[in-house]
Coordinates of C-alpha atoms in Angstrom, one line a residue:
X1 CA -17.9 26.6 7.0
X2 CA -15.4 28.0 4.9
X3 CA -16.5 30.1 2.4
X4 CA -13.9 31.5 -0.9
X5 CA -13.9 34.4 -2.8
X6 CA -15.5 34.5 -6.8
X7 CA -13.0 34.1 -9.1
X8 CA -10.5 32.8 -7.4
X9 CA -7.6 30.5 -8.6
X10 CA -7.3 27.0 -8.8
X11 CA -4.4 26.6 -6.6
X12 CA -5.7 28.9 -4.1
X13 CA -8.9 26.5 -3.8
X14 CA -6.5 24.1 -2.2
X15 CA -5.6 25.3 0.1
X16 CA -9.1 25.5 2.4
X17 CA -8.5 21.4 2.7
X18 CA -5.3 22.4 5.6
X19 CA -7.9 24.2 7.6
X20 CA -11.1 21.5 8.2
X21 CA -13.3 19.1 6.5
X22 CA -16.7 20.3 4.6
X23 CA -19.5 18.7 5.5
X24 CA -21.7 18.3 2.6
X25 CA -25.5 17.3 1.7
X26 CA -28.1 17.3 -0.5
X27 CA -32.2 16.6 0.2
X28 CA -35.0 16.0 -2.1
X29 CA -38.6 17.7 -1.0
X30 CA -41.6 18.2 -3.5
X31 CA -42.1 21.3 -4.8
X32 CA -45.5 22.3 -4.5
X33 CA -44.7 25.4 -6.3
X34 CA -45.3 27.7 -3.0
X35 CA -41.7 27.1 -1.4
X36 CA -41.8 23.5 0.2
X37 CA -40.6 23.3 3.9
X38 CA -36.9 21.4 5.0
X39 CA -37.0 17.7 5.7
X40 CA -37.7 16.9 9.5
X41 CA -34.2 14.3 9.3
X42 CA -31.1 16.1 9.3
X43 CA -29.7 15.3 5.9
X44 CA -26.9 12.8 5.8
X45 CA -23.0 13.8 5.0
X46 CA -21.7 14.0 1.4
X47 CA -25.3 12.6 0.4
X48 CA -28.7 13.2 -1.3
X49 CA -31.1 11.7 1.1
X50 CA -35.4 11.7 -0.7
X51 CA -37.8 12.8 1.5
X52 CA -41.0 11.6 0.9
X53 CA -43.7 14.2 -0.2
X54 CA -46.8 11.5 0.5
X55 CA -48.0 8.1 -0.5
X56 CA -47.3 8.2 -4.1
X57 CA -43.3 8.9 -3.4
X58 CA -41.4 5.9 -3.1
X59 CA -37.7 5.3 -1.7
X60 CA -34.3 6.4 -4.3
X61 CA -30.9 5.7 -4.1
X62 CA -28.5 8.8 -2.8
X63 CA -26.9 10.2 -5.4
X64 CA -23.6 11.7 -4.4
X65 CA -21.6 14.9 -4.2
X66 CA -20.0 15.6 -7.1
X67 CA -16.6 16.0 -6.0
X68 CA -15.3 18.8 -8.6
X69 CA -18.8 20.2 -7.3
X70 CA -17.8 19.7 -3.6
X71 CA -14.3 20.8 -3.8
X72 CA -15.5 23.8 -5.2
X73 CA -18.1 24.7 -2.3
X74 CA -20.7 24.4 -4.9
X75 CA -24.4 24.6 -3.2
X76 CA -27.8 25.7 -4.6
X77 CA -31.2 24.3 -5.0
X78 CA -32.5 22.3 -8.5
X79 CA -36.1 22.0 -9.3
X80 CA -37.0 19.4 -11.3
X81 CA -39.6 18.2 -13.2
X82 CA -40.5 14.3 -14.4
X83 CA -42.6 12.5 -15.4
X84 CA -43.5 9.1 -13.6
X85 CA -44.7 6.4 -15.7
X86 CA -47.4 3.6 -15.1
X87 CA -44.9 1.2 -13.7
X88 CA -43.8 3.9 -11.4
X89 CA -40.4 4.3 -13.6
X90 CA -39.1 7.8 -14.2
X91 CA -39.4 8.4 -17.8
X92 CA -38.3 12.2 -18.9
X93 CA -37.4 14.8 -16.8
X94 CA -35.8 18.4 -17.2
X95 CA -35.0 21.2 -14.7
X96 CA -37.3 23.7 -14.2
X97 CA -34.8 26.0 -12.2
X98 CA -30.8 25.2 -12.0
X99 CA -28.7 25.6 -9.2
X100 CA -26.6 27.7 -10.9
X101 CA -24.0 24.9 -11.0
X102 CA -24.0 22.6 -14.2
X103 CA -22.6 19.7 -12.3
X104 CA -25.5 19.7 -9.2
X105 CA -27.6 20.1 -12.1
X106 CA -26.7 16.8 -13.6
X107 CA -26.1 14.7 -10.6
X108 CA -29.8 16.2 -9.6
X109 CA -31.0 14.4 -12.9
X110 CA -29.0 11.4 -12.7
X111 CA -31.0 10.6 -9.3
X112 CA -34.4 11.2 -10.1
X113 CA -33.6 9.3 -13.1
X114 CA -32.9 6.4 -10.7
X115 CA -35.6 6.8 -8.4
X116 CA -38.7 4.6 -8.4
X117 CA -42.2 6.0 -7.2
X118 CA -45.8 4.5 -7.0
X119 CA -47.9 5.7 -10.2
X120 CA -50.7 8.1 -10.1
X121 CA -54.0 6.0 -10.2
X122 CA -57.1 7.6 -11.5
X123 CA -60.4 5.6 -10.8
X124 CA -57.6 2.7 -9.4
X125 CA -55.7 2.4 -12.5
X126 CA -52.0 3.8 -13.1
X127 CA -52.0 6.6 -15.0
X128 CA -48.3 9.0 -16.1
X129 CA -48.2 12.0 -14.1
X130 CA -45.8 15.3 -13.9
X131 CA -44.3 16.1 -10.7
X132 CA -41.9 18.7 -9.5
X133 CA -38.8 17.9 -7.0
X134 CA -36.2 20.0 -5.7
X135 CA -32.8 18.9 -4.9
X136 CA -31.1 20.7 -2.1
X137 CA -27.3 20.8 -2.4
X138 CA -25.6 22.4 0.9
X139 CA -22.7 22.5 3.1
X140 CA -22.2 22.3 6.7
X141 CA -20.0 24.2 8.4
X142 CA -18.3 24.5 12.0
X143 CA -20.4 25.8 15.1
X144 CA -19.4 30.0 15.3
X145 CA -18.2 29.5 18.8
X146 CA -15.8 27.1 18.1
X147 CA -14.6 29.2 15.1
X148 CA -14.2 31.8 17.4
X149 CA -12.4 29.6 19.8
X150 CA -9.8 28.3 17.2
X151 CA -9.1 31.7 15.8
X152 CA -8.2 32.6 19.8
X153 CA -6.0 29.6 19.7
X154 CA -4.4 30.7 16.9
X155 CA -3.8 33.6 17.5
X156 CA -1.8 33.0 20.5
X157 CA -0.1 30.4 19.3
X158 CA 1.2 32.4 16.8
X159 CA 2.4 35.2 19.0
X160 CA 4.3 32.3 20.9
X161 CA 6.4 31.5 17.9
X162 CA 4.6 28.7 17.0
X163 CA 4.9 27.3 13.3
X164 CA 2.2 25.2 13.6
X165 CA -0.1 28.1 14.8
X166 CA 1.2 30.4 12.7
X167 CA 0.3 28.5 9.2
X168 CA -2.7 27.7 10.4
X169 CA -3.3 31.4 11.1
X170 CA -2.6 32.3 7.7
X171 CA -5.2 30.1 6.1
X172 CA -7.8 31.7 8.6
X173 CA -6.7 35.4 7.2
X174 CA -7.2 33.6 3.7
X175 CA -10.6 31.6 4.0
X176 CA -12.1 31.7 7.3
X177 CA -16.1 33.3 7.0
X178 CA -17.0 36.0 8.5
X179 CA -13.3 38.0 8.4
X180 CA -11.6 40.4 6.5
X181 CA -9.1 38.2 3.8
X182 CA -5.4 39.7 4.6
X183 CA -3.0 37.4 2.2
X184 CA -0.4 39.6 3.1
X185 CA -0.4 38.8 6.9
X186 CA -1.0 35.3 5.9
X187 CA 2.1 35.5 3.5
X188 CA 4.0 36.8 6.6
X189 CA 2.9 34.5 8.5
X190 CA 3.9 31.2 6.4
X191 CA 7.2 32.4 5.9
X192 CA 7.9 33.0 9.6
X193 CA 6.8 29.1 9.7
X194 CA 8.2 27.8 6.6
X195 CA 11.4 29.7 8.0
X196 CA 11.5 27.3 11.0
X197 CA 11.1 24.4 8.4
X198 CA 7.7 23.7 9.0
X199 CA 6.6 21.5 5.5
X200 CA 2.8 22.5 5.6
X201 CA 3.8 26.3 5.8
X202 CA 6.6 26.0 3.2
X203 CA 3.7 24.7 0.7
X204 CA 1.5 27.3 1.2
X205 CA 4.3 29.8 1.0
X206 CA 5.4 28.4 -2.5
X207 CA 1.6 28.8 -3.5
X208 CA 1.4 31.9 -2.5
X209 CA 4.0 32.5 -4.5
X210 CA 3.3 31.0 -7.6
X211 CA -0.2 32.4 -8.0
X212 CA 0.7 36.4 -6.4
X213 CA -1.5 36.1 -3.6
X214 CA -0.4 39.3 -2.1
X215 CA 1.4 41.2 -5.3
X216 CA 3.1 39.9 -8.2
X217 CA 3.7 36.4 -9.1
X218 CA 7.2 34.7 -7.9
X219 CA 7.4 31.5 -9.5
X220 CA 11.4 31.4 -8.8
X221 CA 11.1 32.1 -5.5
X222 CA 7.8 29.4 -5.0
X223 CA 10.1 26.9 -6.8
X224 CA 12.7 27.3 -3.9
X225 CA 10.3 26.7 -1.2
X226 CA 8.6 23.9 -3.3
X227 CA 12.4 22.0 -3.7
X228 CA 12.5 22.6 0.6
X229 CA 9.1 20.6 1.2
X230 CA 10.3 18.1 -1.4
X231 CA 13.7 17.5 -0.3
X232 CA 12.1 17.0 3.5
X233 CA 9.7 14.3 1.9
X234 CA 6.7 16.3 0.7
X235 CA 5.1 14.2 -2.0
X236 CA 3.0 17.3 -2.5
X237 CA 5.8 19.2 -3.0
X238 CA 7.8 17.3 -5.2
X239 CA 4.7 16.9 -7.5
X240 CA 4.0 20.9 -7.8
X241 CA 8.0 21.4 -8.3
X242 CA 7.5 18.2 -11.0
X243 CA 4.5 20.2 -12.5
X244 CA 6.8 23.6 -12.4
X245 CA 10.1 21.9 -13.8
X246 CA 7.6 20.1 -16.7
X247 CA 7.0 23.4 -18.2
X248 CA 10.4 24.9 -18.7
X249 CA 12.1 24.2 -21.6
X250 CA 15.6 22.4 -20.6
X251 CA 16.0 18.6 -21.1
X252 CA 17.6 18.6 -17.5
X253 CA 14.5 20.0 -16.1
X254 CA 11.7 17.0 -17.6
X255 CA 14.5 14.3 -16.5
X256 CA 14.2 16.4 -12.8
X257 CA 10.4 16.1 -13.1
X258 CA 10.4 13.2 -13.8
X259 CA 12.6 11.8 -11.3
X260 CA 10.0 14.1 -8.6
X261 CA 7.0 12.6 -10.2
X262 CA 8.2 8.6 -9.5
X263 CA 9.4 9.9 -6.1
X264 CA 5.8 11.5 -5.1
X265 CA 4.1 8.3 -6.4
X266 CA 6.2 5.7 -4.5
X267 CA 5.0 7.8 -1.8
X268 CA 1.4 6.8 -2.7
X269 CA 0.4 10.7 -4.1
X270 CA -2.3 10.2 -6.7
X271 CA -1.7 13.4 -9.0
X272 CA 1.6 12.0 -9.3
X273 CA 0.4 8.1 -9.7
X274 CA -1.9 9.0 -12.3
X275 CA 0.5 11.8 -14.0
X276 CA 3.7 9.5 -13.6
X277 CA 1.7 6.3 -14.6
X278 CA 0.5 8.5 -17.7
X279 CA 4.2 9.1 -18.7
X280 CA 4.9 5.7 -18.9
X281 CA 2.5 4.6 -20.6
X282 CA 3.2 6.8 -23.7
X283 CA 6.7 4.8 -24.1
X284 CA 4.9 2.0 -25.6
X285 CA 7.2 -0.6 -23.8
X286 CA 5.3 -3.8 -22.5
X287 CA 7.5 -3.3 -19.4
X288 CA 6.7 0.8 -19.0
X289 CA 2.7 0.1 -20.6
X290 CA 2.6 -2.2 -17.5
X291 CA 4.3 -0.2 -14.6
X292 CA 2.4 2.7 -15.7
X293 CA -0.9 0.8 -15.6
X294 CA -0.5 0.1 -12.3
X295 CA 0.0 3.5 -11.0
X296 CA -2.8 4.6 -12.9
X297 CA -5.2 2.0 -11.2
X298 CA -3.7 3.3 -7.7
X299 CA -4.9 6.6 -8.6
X300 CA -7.8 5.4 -9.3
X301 CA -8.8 3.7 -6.2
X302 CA -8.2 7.5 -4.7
X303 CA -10.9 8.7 -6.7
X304 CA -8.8 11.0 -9.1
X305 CA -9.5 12.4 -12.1
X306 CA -6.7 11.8 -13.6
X307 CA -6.3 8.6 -13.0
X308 CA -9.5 7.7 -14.0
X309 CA -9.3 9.7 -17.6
X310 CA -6.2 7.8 -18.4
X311 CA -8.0 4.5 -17.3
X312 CA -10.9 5.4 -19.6
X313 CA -9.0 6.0 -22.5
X314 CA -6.9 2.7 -22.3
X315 CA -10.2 0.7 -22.3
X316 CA -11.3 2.7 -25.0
X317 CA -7.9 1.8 -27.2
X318 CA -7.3 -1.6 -26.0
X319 CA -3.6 0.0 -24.4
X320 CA -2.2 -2.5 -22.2
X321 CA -5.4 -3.9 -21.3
X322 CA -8.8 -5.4 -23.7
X323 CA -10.5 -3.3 -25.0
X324 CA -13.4 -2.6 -23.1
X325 CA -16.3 0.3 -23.9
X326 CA -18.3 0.0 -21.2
X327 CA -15.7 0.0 -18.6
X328 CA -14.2 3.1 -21.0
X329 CA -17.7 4.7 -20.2
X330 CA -18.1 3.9 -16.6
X331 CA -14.6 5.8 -15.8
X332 CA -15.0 8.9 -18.6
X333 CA -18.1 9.3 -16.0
X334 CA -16.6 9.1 -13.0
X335 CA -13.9 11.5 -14.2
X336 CA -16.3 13.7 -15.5
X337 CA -18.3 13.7 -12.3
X338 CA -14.4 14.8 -11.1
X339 CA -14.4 17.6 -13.0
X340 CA -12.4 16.5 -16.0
X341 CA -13.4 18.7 -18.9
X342 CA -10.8 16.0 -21.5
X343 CA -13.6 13.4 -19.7
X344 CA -17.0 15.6 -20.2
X345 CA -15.9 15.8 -23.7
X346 CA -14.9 12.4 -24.4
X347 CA -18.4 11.4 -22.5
X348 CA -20.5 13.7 -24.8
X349 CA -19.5 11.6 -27.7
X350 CA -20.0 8.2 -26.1
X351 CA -23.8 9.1 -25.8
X352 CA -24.2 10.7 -29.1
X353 CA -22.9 7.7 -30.7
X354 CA -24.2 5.1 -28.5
X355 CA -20.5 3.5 -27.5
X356 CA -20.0 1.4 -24.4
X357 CA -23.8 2.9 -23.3
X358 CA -27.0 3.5 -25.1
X359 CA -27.4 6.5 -27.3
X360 CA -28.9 9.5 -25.7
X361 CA -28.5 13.1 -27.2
X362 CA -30.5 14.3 -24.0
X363 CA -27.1 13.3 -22.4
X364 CA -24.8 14.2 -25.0
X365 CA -26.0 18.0 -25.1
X366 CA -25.9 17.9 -21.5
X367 CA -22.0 17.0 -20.8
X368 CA -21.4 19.0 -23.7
X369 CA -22.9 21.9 -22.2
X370 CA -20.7 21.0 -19.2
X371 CA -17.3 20.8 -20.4
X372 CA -18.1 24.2 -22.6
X373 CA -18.5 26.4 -19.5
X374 CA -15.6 27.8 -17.7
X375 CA -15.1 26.4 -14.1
X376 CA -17.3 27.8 -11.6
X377 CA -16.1 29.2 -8.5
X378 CA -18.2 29.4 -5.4
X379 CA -20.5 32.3 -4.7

């Protein structure tokens, strides 16, 4: 498992994904309020799987990893506590203990809320009851002596010249568990690779860069190495030199971005569908409303944020499509679940005033809280 420092930038998050795939899970036990015991099933990838604590526990949907909360290597454990009505219908609940991450929290809520158990009885008839559940967030991570094994690969590799090797080298000195972090070897490192015109390494050398992994930021010199990986074809690159160019001043540079951005999202990249797509909707043109709408809904269909935010609020405005609340609603959550603090926000009012779902200040002072706190960074 790779494991990142507190505190760390964004940008630096992103780069774990070049080394290997999380595997992520979540269980439900009961709490019986003396530290209940693991599920005998290994619990399923990227999943919340119930287990069930005796005959009055019935069978709930799997609520899923956030991803903001996954990407983030978010884990902990949320107690809850509900109440089960006659019908077996979960009618309150709050947490007893958070997992010290907002969004766990919520998703936690969100599928107990959705569960069905069999009611209490008392003399044979169905009484409400309390009960306590706790919702076990964690990821998996690699076996130690393959770890071990791939840092030895590695490491030769990269003492044979290999760029391949050697970038993947540098993200081990950068997030690999259970070894000291050395950015500056791993800086060294991507440039020896990027300098052979390996795109991978040239992206992580630009981000480097940007953010002052190993000393002061160099956002000329990450601009460079960003234009490389887009002029070989990088859609990532030619996104983050779009994002870069978008915040300097000159006219000449926003035509450049925006000339990147349609480039990366031909190319099927979904920052750059949802940011391009964004763009052209703004110019109000049926012809621009329509092209943009249709990057935005393939940035959707990845799952991103973005995407999904802009979606949301043209539903909610009736922009280029009918006006639709409820479909406004389903996509602010999704985006929110995403990580989108614009969406958290927007989904806060939707359940204060009841619009596109039903009214529920429970909810409302719940994403509220959400989008107020700062990102949370893995522990």
């Amino acid at each position: 498992m790779l494991h990142f420092r507190p505190r760390r930038s964004r940008a630096l998050a992103s780069l774990a994904a070049s080394l290997a795939m999380l595997g992520a899970s979540a269980y439900a036990q009961q709490d019986d309020s003396q530290g209940a015991a693991p599920p005998s099933a290994a619990p399923a990838p990227h999943s919340a799987t119930p287990v069930k604590p005796g005959p009055n526990f019935a069978t709930c949907a799997k609520p899923l990893y956030p991803p903001e909360a996954l990407r983030q290597e978010q884990q902990g454990t949320v107690t809850l506590s509900f109440l089960i009505g006659t019908d077996g219908a979960v009618k309150a609940s709050k947490i007893v203990k958070s997992s010290g991450f907002a969004l766990l929290d919520k998703a936690a809520s969100d599928g107990i809320g959705r569960c069905k158990f069999t009611a209490t009885r008392v003399d044979g008839q169905p009484v409400q009851s309390w009960m306590q559940m706790q919702y076990v967030w964690t990821l998996g991570g690699p076996d130690p002596a393959r770890a071990a094994a791939d840092l030895a690969l590695a490491v030769a590799g990269a003492e044979r010249g290999d760029p391949a090797y050697q970038h993947q080298l540098g993200l081990i000195h950068i997030n690999a568990s259970g070894l000291e972090r050395k950015p500056r070897e791993a800086m060294t490192l991507w440039r020896k690779a990027a300098e052979q015109g390996y795109m991978p390494a040239q992206l992580s050398l630009a981000m480097g860069l940007r953010i002052g992994l190993a000393g002061q930021p160099d956002e000329a010199l990450a601009m460079d190495w960003y234009r490389k990986a887009a002029d070989l074809g990088s859609a990532q690159g030619q996104h983050d030199l779009a994002t870069m160019l978008l915040r300097r001043d000159g006219a000449g540079d926003r035509a450049a971005a925006r000339d990147w951005l349609r480039k990366a999202a031909a190319r099927g990249y979904a920052h750059s569908q949802a940011s391009y797509g964004s763009m052209l909707m703004q110019e109000r043109t049926p012809e621009s409303i329509e092209e943009g709408l249709a990057l935005v809904r393939k940035a959707v269909a990845q799952q991103h944020a973005g995407g999904q935010l802009a979606l949301a609020r043209a539903y909610q405005a009736g922009h280029g499509v009918e006006r639709d609340e409820a479909q406004a609603a389903d996509l602010y959550e999704k985006a929110a679940l995403n990580g989108s603090k614009a969406a958290q926000k927007a989904l806060a009012e939707l359940y204060e005033h009841g619009t596109g779902v039903a009214a529920d200040p429970v909810k409302a002072a719940q994403w509220r809280q959400i989008a107020a706190s700062p990102p949370a960074w893995a522990r």
